[in-house]
PDB file of C-alpha atoms in Angstrom:
ATOM      1  CA  MET A   4       0.144  -0.142  -0.079  1.00  0.00           C
ATOM      2  CA  ASP A   5       2.691   2.364   0.872  1.00  0.00           C
ATOM      3  CA  ALA A   6       4.345   2.118  -2.820  1.00  0.00           C
ATOM      4  CA  VAL A   7       1.060   2.545  -4.360  1.00  0.00           C
ATOM      5  CA  ILE A   8       0.345   5.770  -1.943  1.00  0.00           C
ATOM      6  CA  ASN A   9       4.271   6.703  -3.135  1.00  0.00           C
ATOM      7  CA  ARG A  10       3.869   6.585  -6.128  1.00  0.00           C
ATOM      8  CA  PHE A  11       0.118   8.486  -6.173  1.00  0.00           C
ATOM      9  CA  ILE A  12       2.986  11.626  -4.424  1.00  0.00           C
ATOM     10  CA  PHE A  13       5.295  10.960  -7.207  1.00  0.00           C
ATOM     11  CA  LEU A  14       2.807  11.703 -10.065  1.00  0.00           C
ATOM     12  CA  LEU A  15       0.706  14.393  -8.529  1.00  0.00           C
ATOM     13  CA  LYS A  16       4.183  16.551  -7.117  1.00  0.00           C
ATOM     14  CA  LYS A  17       5.459  15.436 -10.944  1.00  0.00           C
ATOM     15  CA  GLN A  18       2.397  17.238 -12.563  1.00  0.00           C
ATOM     16  CA  GLY A  19       3.564  20.307 -10.442  1.00  0.00           C
ATOM     17  CA  VAL A  20       1.781  19.765  -7.014  1.00  0.00           C
ATOM     18  CA  ARG A  21       3.763  21.749  -3.922  1.00  0.00           C
ATOM     19  CA  ILE A  22       3.811  18.103  -1.438  1.00  0.00           C
ATOM     20  CA  SER A  23       5.980  18.159   1.339  1.00  0.00           C
ATOM     21  CA  PRO A  24       7.662  15.335   3.602  1.00  0.00           C
ATOM     22  CA  ALA A  25       5.661  16.253   5.970  1.00  0.00           C
ATOM     23  CA  GLU A  26       2.648  15.841   4.388  1.00  0.00           C
ATOM     24  CA  SER A  27       3.074  13.163   2.655  1.00  0.00           C
ATOM     25  CA  LEU A  28       3.145  11.118   6.174  1.00  0.00           C
ATOM     26  CA  ASP A  29       0.299  12.792   7.493  1.00  0.00           C
ATOM     27  CA  ALA A  30      -1.149  11.099   4.581  1.00  0.00           C
ATOM     28  CA  MET A  31      -0.352   7.996   5.239  1.00  0.00           C
ATOM     29  CA  GLN A  32      -0.919   8.310   8.677  1.00  0.00           C
ATOM     30  CA  ALA A  33      -4.681   9.636   7.458  1.00  0.00           C
ATOM     31  CA  LEU A  34      -5.179   6.556   5.500  1.00  0.00           C
ATOM     32  CA  ALA A  35      -4.672   3.954   8.780  1.00  0.00           C
ATOM     33  CA  TRP A  36      -7.315   5.567  10.943  1.00  0.00           C
ATOM     34  CA  VAL A  37      -9.908   4.553   7.316  1.00  0.00           C
ATOM     35  CA  THR A  38     -11.573   1.615   5.433  1.00  0.00           C
ATOM     36  CA  LEU A  39      -9.213   1.364   2.832  1.00  0.00           C
ATOM     37  CA  HIS A  40     -11.398  -0.412   0.846  1.00  0.00           C
ATOM     38  CA  ASP A  41     -13.945   3.048   1.229  1.00  0.00           C
ATOM     39  CA  ARG A  42     -12.928   4.906  -2.376  1.00  0.00           C
ATOM     40  CA  ASP A  43     -14.823   8.314  -1.191  1.00  0.00           C
ATOM     41  CA  THR A  44     -13.356   8.245   1.768  1.00  0.00           C
ATOM     42  CA  VAL A  45      -9.700   7.109   0.482  1.00  0.00           C
ATOM     43  CA  ARG A  46     -10.081   9.546  -2.270  1.00  0.00           C
ATOM     44  CA  ALA A  47     -11.035  12.844   0.375  1.00  0.00           C
ATOM     45  CA  VAL A  48      -8.011  11.408   2.905  1.00  0.00           C
ATOM     46  CA  LEU A  49      -6.537  11.968   0.566  1.00  0.00           C
ATOM     47  CA  CYS A  50      -7.477  15.193  -0.861  1.00  0.00           C
ATOM     48  CA  SER A  51      -8.007  16.681   2.376  1.00  0.00           C
ATOM     49  CA  THR A  52      -4.045  16.005   3.337  1.00  0.00           C
ATOM     50  CA  LEU A  53      -2.463  16.439   0.137  1.00  0.00           C
ATOM     51  CA  ILE A  54      -4.249  19.897  -1.630  1.00  0.00           C
ATOM     52  CA  LYS A  55      -3.833  23.293  -0.012  1.00  0.00           C
ATOM     53  CA  ASP A  56      -5.085  25.147  -3.918  1.00  0.00           C
ATOM     54  CA  VAL A  57      -8.065  24.643  -5.508  1.00  0.00           C
ATOM     55  CA  ARG A  58      -5.930  24.992  -9.056  1.00  0.00           C
ATOM     56  CA  ASP A  59      -4.672  21.362  -8.359  1.00  0.00           C
ATOM     57  CA  GLN A  60      -7.239  19.636  -7.620  1.00  0.00           C
ATOM     58  CA  PRO A  61      -7.918  19.225 -11.398  1.00  0.00           C
ATOM     59  CA  VAL A  62      -4.408  17.675 -10.541  1.00  0.00           C
ATOM     60  CA  PHE A  63      -5.698  15.545  -8.497  1.00  0.00           C
ATOM     61  CA  GLU A  64      -9.208  14.467  -9.685  1.00  0.00           C
TER      62      GLU A  64
END
């Protein structure tokens, strides 16, 4: 799972989304608290921990 999330973060950063190492860790820690089978919840957690600027939302989607 970590590899998948790290790859996703890498791809976001490659597209210009600014994500700090601390924010990456926050995302991983937040995912530990949710049911990973619930796709909408995982998406919401990742968006809320990784996306700070509304202009980056389309890249996330």
